[in-house]
Short mmCIF file of C-alpha atoms in Angstrom, two decimals:
data_model
loop_
_atom_site.label_atom_id
_atom_site.label_comp_id
_atom_site.label_asym_id
_atom_site.label_seq_id
_atom_site.Cartn_x
_atom_site.Cartn_y
_atom_site.Cartn_z
CA MET A 18 90.67 172.26 -7.89
CA ARG A 19 87.27 171.22 -6.54
CA ILE A 20 87.40 168.02 -8.62
CA ASN A 21 90.85 167.20 -7.22
CA ARG A 22 89.62 167.67 -3.64
CA ILE A 23 86.64 165.39 -4.33
CA ASN A 24 88.91 162.74 -5.82
CA LYS A 25 91.23 162.96 -2.81
CA ARG A 26 88.28 162.51 -0.43
CA LYS A 27 87.10 159.50 -2.43
CA GLY A 28 90.60 158.08 -2.20
CA VAL A 29 90.69 158.53 1.58
CA VAL A 30 87.26 156.92 1.93
CA ALA A 31 88.35 154.00 -0.23
CA VAL A 32 91.47 153.47 1.91
CA LEU A 33 89.39 153.56 5.10
CA ILE A 34 86.93 151.02 3.69
CA LEU A 35 89.74 148.69 2.61
CA THR A 36 91.37 149.04 6.04
CA VAL A 37 88.15 148.16 7.87
CA VAL A 38 87.45 145.21 5.59
CA PHE A 39 90.92 143.68 5.32
CA LEU A 40 92.75 144.64 8.53
CA PRO A 41 91.04 141.93 10.63
CA TRP A 42 92.10 139.33 8.06
CA LEU A 43 95.70 140.60 8.05
CA LEU A 44 95.78 140.54 11.86
CA ALA A 45 94.25 137.06 11.85
CA ASP A 46 96.96 135.90 9.42
CA ALA A 47 99.59 137.18 11.82
CA ALA A 48 97.86 135.38 14.70
CA ASN A 49 97.75 132.15 12.70
CA GLU A 50 101.45 132.37 11.93
CA LYS A 51 102.18 132.62 15.66
CA GLY A 52 99.92 129.71 16.54
CA LEU A 53 97.85 130.06 19.71
CA SER A 54 98.97 133.64 20.20
CA GLY A 55 96.31 134.73 22.66
CA LYS A 56 97.87 135.28 26.09
CA ALA A 57 96.99 132.35 28.35
CA PHE A 58 98.03 133.69 31.78
CA THR A 59 99.06 136.83 33.64
CA ASP A 60 102.09 137.32 35.87
CA PRO A 61 101.24 135.96 39.35
CA SER A 62 103.70 138.38 40.97
CA HIS A 63 101.57 141.36 39.93
CA LYS A 64 99.40 142.88 42.67
CA VAL A 65 96.79 145.61 42.40
CA GLU A 66 97.61 148.61 44.58
CA MET A 67 94.90 149.12 47.20
CA PRO A 68 94.57 151.71 49.99
CA LYS A 69 95.55 150.84 53.56
CA GLU A 70 91.93 150.90 54.76
CA TRP A 71 91.00 148.26 52.15
CA ILE A 72 93.92 146.03 53.14
CA GLU A 73 92.93 146.22 56.82
CA LYS A 74 89.24 145.67 56.06
CA PRO A 75 87.94 142.25 57.27
CA VAL A 76 85.73 139.90 55.28
CA LYS A 77 82.08 140.63 56.01
CA TYR A 78 79.40 138.34 54.55
CA GLU A 79 76.31 139.47 52.65
CA ASP A 80 72.83 138.28 53.63
CA PHE A 81 73.01 135.08 51.54
CA ALA A 82 75.83 133.84 53.79
CA LYS A 83 74.50 134.91 57.15
CA ASP A 84 75.92 132.71 59.96
CA ALA A 85 77.92 130.65 57.42
CA ASP A 86 81.31 129.09 58.14
CA ILE A 87 82.43 129.70 54.54
CA ALA A 88 80.98 132.07 51.92
CA ILE A 89 81.70 131.27 48.27
CA ALA A 90 80.76 132.75 44.88
CA LEU A 91 81.28 130.47 41.87
CA GLU A 92 80.90 131.21 38.19
CA GLN A 93 78.35 128.93 36.55
CA ASP A 94 80.67 126.36 34.89
CA LEU A 95 82.59 125.71 38.07
CA TYR A 96 79.42 125.72 40.14
CA GLN A 97 77.94 122.88 38.09
CA ALA A 98 81.20 120.91 38.25
CA ILE A 99 81.93 121.08 41.98
CA ILE A 100 78.80 122.04 43.93
CA HIS A 101 78.13 118.39 44.80
CA ILE A 102 81.69 118.07 46.20
CA ILE A 103 81.24 121.18 48.34
CA GLN A 104 77.87 119.98 49.65
CA LYS A 105 79.34 116.60 50.63
CA TYR A 106 82.24 118.29 52.40
CA ALA A 107 79.83 120.55 54.31
CA LYS A 108 77.75 117.58 55.42
CA ASP A 109 80.71 115.40 56.40
CA ASN A 110 82.32 118.22 58.40
CA ASN A 111 79.16 119.70 59.92
CA LEU A 112 79.79 123.09 58.29
CA LYS A 113 77.43 125.70 56.90
CA ILE A 114 78.80 126.64 53.48
CA ALA A 115 76.89 129.31 51.55
CA VAL A 116 77.45 129.16 47.79
CA LYS A 117 76.29 131.77 45.28
CA GLU A 118 76.14 130.82 41.58
CA GLY A 119 76.97 133.58 39.12
CA THR A 120 79.71 134.72 36.77
CA CYS A 121 83.42 135.49 36.99
CA GLY A 122 82.47 139.17 37.22
CA ILE A 123 80.17 138.57 40.18
CA ALA A 124 82.85 136.56 41.99
CA ALA A 125 85.47 139.25 41.27
CA GLY A 126 83.16 141.99 42.51
CA MET A 127 82.41 140.21 45.76
CA LEU A 128 86.11 139.57 46.34
CA SER A 129 86.89 143.25 45.76
CA ARG A 130 84.23 144.13 48.35
CA LYS A 131 85.56 141.41 50.68
CA THR A 132 82.16 139.79 51.17
CA ILE A 133 83.24 136.18 50.46
CA ASP A 134 86.01 133.83 51.53
CA MET A 135 86.36 132.14 48.14
CA GLY A 136 85.70 133.06 44.52
CA GLY A 137 85.55 130.63 41.59
CA PHE A 138 86.50 131.49 38.00
CA CYS A 139 86.44 129.83 34.56
CA CYS A 140 89.48 131.89 33.53
CA PRO A 141 93.00 132.66 34.67
CA ALA A 142 93.32 135.76 36.82
CA GLY A 143 93.42 139.09 35.02
CA LYS A 144 95.79 141.78 36.28
CA GLU A 145 92.92 143.61 37.99
CA ASP A 146 91.93 140.36 39.80
CA ARG A 147 95.23 140.06 41.67
CA LEU A 148 94.22 141.76 44.89
CA PRO A 149 96.57 141.94 47.91
CA GLY A 150 96.17 138.84 50.07
CA LEU A 151 94.28 136.88 47.41
CA LYS A 152 95.66 133.47 46.41
CA TYR A 153 94.64 131.51 43.32
CA HIS A 154 94.37 127.72 43.32
CA THR A 155 93.91 125.99 39.96
CA LEU A 156 91.60 122.99 40.17
CA GLY A 157 92.29 122.05 36.55
CA ILE A 158 91.37 122.82 32.96
CA ALA A 159 88.51 121.64 30.75
CA SER A 160 88.56 121.26 27.01
CA LYS A 161 86.75 124.08 25.21
CA VAL A 162 84.78 122.28 22.54
CA ILE A 163 84.14 123.49 19.00
CA LEU A 164 80.46 122.78 18.37
CA ILE A 165 78.45 122.33 15.17
CA HIS A 166 74.97 121.16 14.23
CA PRO A 167 74.61 117.34 14.39
CA GLU A 168 73.50 117.17 10.73
CA ASN A 169 76.78 118.67 9.56
CA PRO A 170 78.94 115.79 8.24
CA ILE A 171 82.24 117.46 9.16
CA ASN A 172 83.86 115.70 12.15
CA ASN A 173 87.39 117.07 12.33
CA LEU A 174 89.12 120.43 11.87
CA SER A 175 92.73 121.53 12.16
CA VAL A 176 93.66 124.36 14.51
CA LYS A 177 94.30 126.60 11.49
CA GLN A 178 90.90 125.79 10.00
CA VAL A 179 89.20 126.72 13.30
CA LYS A 180 91.05 130.03 13.38
CA ASP A 181 90.30 130.72 9.71
CA ILE A 182 86.60 129.96 10.16
CA PHE A 183 86.21 132.34 13.09
CA ALA A 184 88.34 134.97 11.35
CA GLY A 185 85.95 134.80 8.39
CA LYS A 186 88.53 133.47 5.92
CA ILE A 187 86.67 130.21 5.31
CA PHE A 188 83.15 131.08 4.16
CA LYS A 189 81.48 127.77 3.38
CA TRP A 190 81.46 124.28 4.79
CA SER A 191 82.07 123.03 1.25
CA GLU A 192 85.64 124.38 1.55
CA LEU A 193 86.26 121.63 4.10
CA LYS A 194 86.33 117.84 3.86
CA THR A 195 84.49 115.04 5.62
CA ASP A 196 86.23 111.94 6.97
CA LYS A 197 85.58 110.30 3.58
CA GLY A 198 87.36 113.11 1.76
CA GLU A 199 84.14 114.53 0.37
CA LYS A 200 83.26 118.21 0.33
CA GLY A 201 81.19 119.52 3.20
CA PRO A 202 77.68 120.84 2.56
CA ASP A 203 77.22 123.98 0.46
CA TRP A 204 76.18 126.08 3.47
CA THR A 205 77.53 129.53 4.34
CA ILE A 206 79.20 129.18 7.72
CA GLN A 207 77.47 130.98 10.58
CA ALA A 208 80.00 131.56 13.37
CA ILE A 209 78.64 132.09 16.88
CA GLY A 210 80.74 133.69 19.62
CA ARG A 211 80.44 134.43 23.34
CA PHE A 212 83.12 136.90 24.39
CA HIS A 213 82.88 136.52 28.15
CA CYS A 214 85.51 137.69 30.64
CA LYS A 215 87.06 140.16 28.17
CA ASN A 216 89.56 141.46 30.73
CA ARG A 217 91.02 138.02 31.39
CA PRO A 218 93.44 135.88 29.36
CA GLY A 219 92.88 132.37 28.01
CA HIS A 220 89.47 130.82 27.12
CA TRP A 221 88.24 132.05 23.65
CA ARG A 222 91.44 134.05 23.18
CA LEU A 223 93.16 130.74 22.42
CA ILE A 224 91.29 130.78 19.10
CA LEU A 225 92.10 134.40 18.23
CA PRO A 226 93.74 136.90 20.61
CA ASN A 227 91.00 139.53 20.66
CA GLU A 228 87.43 139.98 19.52
CA ASN A 229 88.36 142.38 16.71
CA LEU A 230 90.06 139.50 14.88
CA PHE A 231 86.82 137.53 14.64
CA SER A 232 84.70 137.73 11.52
CA PRO A 233 82.39 140.77 11.25
CA ARG A 234 79.72 138.27 10.22
CA LEU A 235 80.00 136.43 13.55
CA SER A 236 76.80 136.40 15.59
CA GLU A 237 77.53 137.24 19.23
CA VAL A 238 75.51 135.76 22.09
CA GLY A 239 75.57 136.75 25.74
CA SER A 240 74.89 133.46 27.52
CA ILE A 241 75.71 129.76 27.42
CA PRO A 242 72.11 128.59 26.74
CA ASP A 243 71.94 131.09 23.85
CA MET A 244 75.12 129.57 22.40
CA ILE A 245 73.69 126.04 22.59
CA ALA A 246 70.33 127.16 21.18
CA LYS A 247 71.95 128.98 18.23
CA VAL A 248 74.13 126.03 17.23
CA THR A 249 71.19 123.66 17.65
CA SER A 250 68.86 125.74 15.49
CA GLN A 251 71.19 126.59 12.58
CA LYS A 252 72.62 123.82 10.39
CA ALA A 253 75.52 125.99 9.24
CA ALA A 254 76.48 127.16 12.75
CA ILE A 255 79.75 126.75 14.63
CA GLY A 256 80.44 127.89 18.20
CA TRP A 257 82.22 126.84 21.38
CA GLU A 258 81.48 125.72 24.92
CA VAL A 259 82.73 123.24 27.53
CA LEU A 260 81.22 119.76 27.67
CA GLY A 261 79.92 120.19 31.18
CA MET A 262 77.71 123.08 30.12
CA VAL A 263 76.65 121.30 26.91
CA GLU A 264 75.43 118.48 29.14
CA HIS A 265 73.80 120.89 31.60
CA TYR A 266 71.81 122.55 28.80
CA ARG A 267 71.12 119.37 26.81
CA LYS A 268 67.40 120.20 26.86
CA MET A 269 68.18 123.09 24.52
CA GLY A 270 68.94 120.57 21.78
CA LYS A 271 71.68 118.39 20.34
CA VAL A 272 75.06 119.64 19.17
CA LYS A 273 78.15 117.84 17.84
CA ALA A 274 81.65 118.24 19.29
CA LEU A 275 84.41 118.32 16.69
CA LYS A 276 87.79 116.64 16.86
CA ILE A 277 90.74 119.02 16.54
CA ASP A 278 93.67 117.67 14.54
CA GLY A 279 92.19 114.22 15.09
CA TYR A 280 91.90 114.49 18.88
CA GLU A 281 88.64 114.23 20.81
CA PRO A 282 87.91 116.87 23.49
CA THR A 283 87.25 114.00 25.92
CA ASN A 284 90.81 112.68 25.49
CA ALA A 285 92.37 113.82 28.78
CA ASP A 286 95.91 112.92 27.67
CA ALA A 287 95.49 114.99 24.50
CA VAL A 288 94.18 117.96 26.50
CA ALA A 289 97.01 117.65 29.04
CA SER A 290 99.63 117.52 26.28
CA LYS A 291 97.91 120.36 24.33
CA LYS A 292 97.46 118.14 21.30
CA TYR A 293 93.88 119.20 21.86
CA PRO A 294 94.66 122.92 22.26
CA PHE A 295 91.51 124.75 23.41
CA TYR A 296 90.62 124.86 27.11
CA ARG A 297 89.25 126.84 30.04
CA THR A 298 91.09 127.23 33.33
CA TYR A 299 89.21 126.75 36.59
CA ASN A 300 90.53 128.68 39.58
CA ILE A 301 89.28 129.15 43.10
CA THR A 302 90.64 131.68 45.59
CA THR A 303 91.37 132.03 49.29
CA TRP A 304 92.58 134.93 51.41
CA GLU A 305 95.76 135.03 53.45
CA GLY A 306 96.51 137.57 56.16
CA LYS A 307 95.01 139.18 59.23
CA ASN A 308 91.20 139.63 59.26
CA VAL A 309 90.72 137.79 55.97
CA ALA A 310 92.13 134.24 56.18
CA ASN A 311 89.58 131.52 56.92
CA PRO A 312 91.09 128.15 57.96
CA HIS A 313 87.89 126.39 56.89
CA ALA A 314 88.32 127.76 53.37
CA GLN A 315 91.91 126.55 53.06
CA LYS A 316 90.91 123.05 54.20
CA LEU A 317 88.10 123.04 51.64
CA VAL A 318 90.55 124.00 48.86
CA ASN A 319 92.84 121.11 49.82
CA TYR A 320 89.86 118.76 49.66
CA LEU A 321 88.69 120.12 46.29
CA MET A 322 92.16 119.78 44.75
CA LYS A 323 92.00 116.04 45.46
CA GLU A 324 88.33 115.38 44.71
CA VAL A 325 88.20 117.06 41.27
CA ALA A 326 90.42 114.26 39.97
CA LYS A 327 87.32 112.04 40.28
CA LEU A 328 85.15 114.16 37.96
CA ASP A 329 83.62 112.36 34.99
CA PRO A 330 86.26 112.27 32.17
CA LYS A 331 83.43 112.81 29.70
CA LEU A 332 83.47 116.44 30.87
CA GLY A 333 86.92 116.90 29.32
CA PHE A 334 88.33 117.94 32.71
CA VAL A 335 92.04 117.54 33.51
CA PRO A 336 93.01 118.09 37.20
CA SER A 337 96.07 120.06 38.24
CA SER A 338 97.80 116.89 39.42
CA SER A 339 97.79 115.62 35.81
CA LEU A 340 98.83 119.01 34.42
CA LYS A 341 101.89 119.08 36.68
CA LYS A 342 102.94 115.65 35.39
CA ALA A 343 102.50 116.90 31.82
CA GLY A 344 104.87 119.83 32.37
CA TRP A 345 102.51 122.76 32.88
CA LYS A 346 103.97 125.60 34.95
CA PHE A 347 102.69 126.34 38.46
CA LYS A 348 103.44 128.83 41.21
CA GLU A 349 102.36 126.98 44.35
CA ASN A 350 98.78 125.90 43.51
CA GLU A 351 98.23 128.35 40.64
CA LEU A 352 98.63 127.37 36.98
CA THR A 353 100.81 130.04 35.36
CA GLY A 354 102.06 128.63 32.05
CA GLU A 355 101.57 126.06 29.31
CA PRO A 356 103.97 123.16 28.72
CA LYS A 357 106.71 123.65 26.14
#
């Protein structure tokens, strides 16, 4: 009897081990079959329920924005892309605009406390971000680039190969081919991931829908400079980032941006048509309603929507005006769906 119980326990342990080891691969297979199955956007009609006293609460600036005409918090990608546009607008219109650089979480927190007029995000709105009176305006999207070490001779991957690499199903670069049809180097792939904005759709979820589907061998980093540094320092590495931040942190070292299915991340038409499929969504918010609406903020949004079309195409940025022409779905100014 005791031997039977021991054997049963061993069997249970074996099943648990097999489940832990193989379930992520099975889930990744299912994700691959569905294509880019990570949810890209949330329903814009959803609103978070807030108490009456919050709804009636006015916007009250923190010390960084004392005596400002507009108070803004921008996550770091968007800050680097548009701060020069905001500064020019402030100068031309004789306005004091206070801008705080941070993260999506910082912007969301300040909006929930009603201490800013505008918040800037590198992601679509999550359900918990859709506060009463808050409107989202999509400035555009930027290609999310798959990065490798410059000494790696691989230049192009298919979408499936990208997904399989990050799921841990492709182990070595030698399983892939160079442009000349030769095997890649005999290096064990070192995947690098940065799982920012976990409560929001889009961004890295367009590779695999959730972090549990990524390889257990993946090395996770917490910041953009750490991502660049890791890919720069490891010949077998692969990671992701947007071109604007690669340029901003170029002092960290050189990296190489891969083509996806033959399309460059700088090809705006390919990004707009989703032939290049990985991207980040850049949103900025304003308030509407009593005690919270700021006419200066709305005018600034209108200005930004036009001026972002002039951003350097080398950044892989596609403005909302181009996305609308390409068939992306919008509700007023907010991007809400991909083209068919």
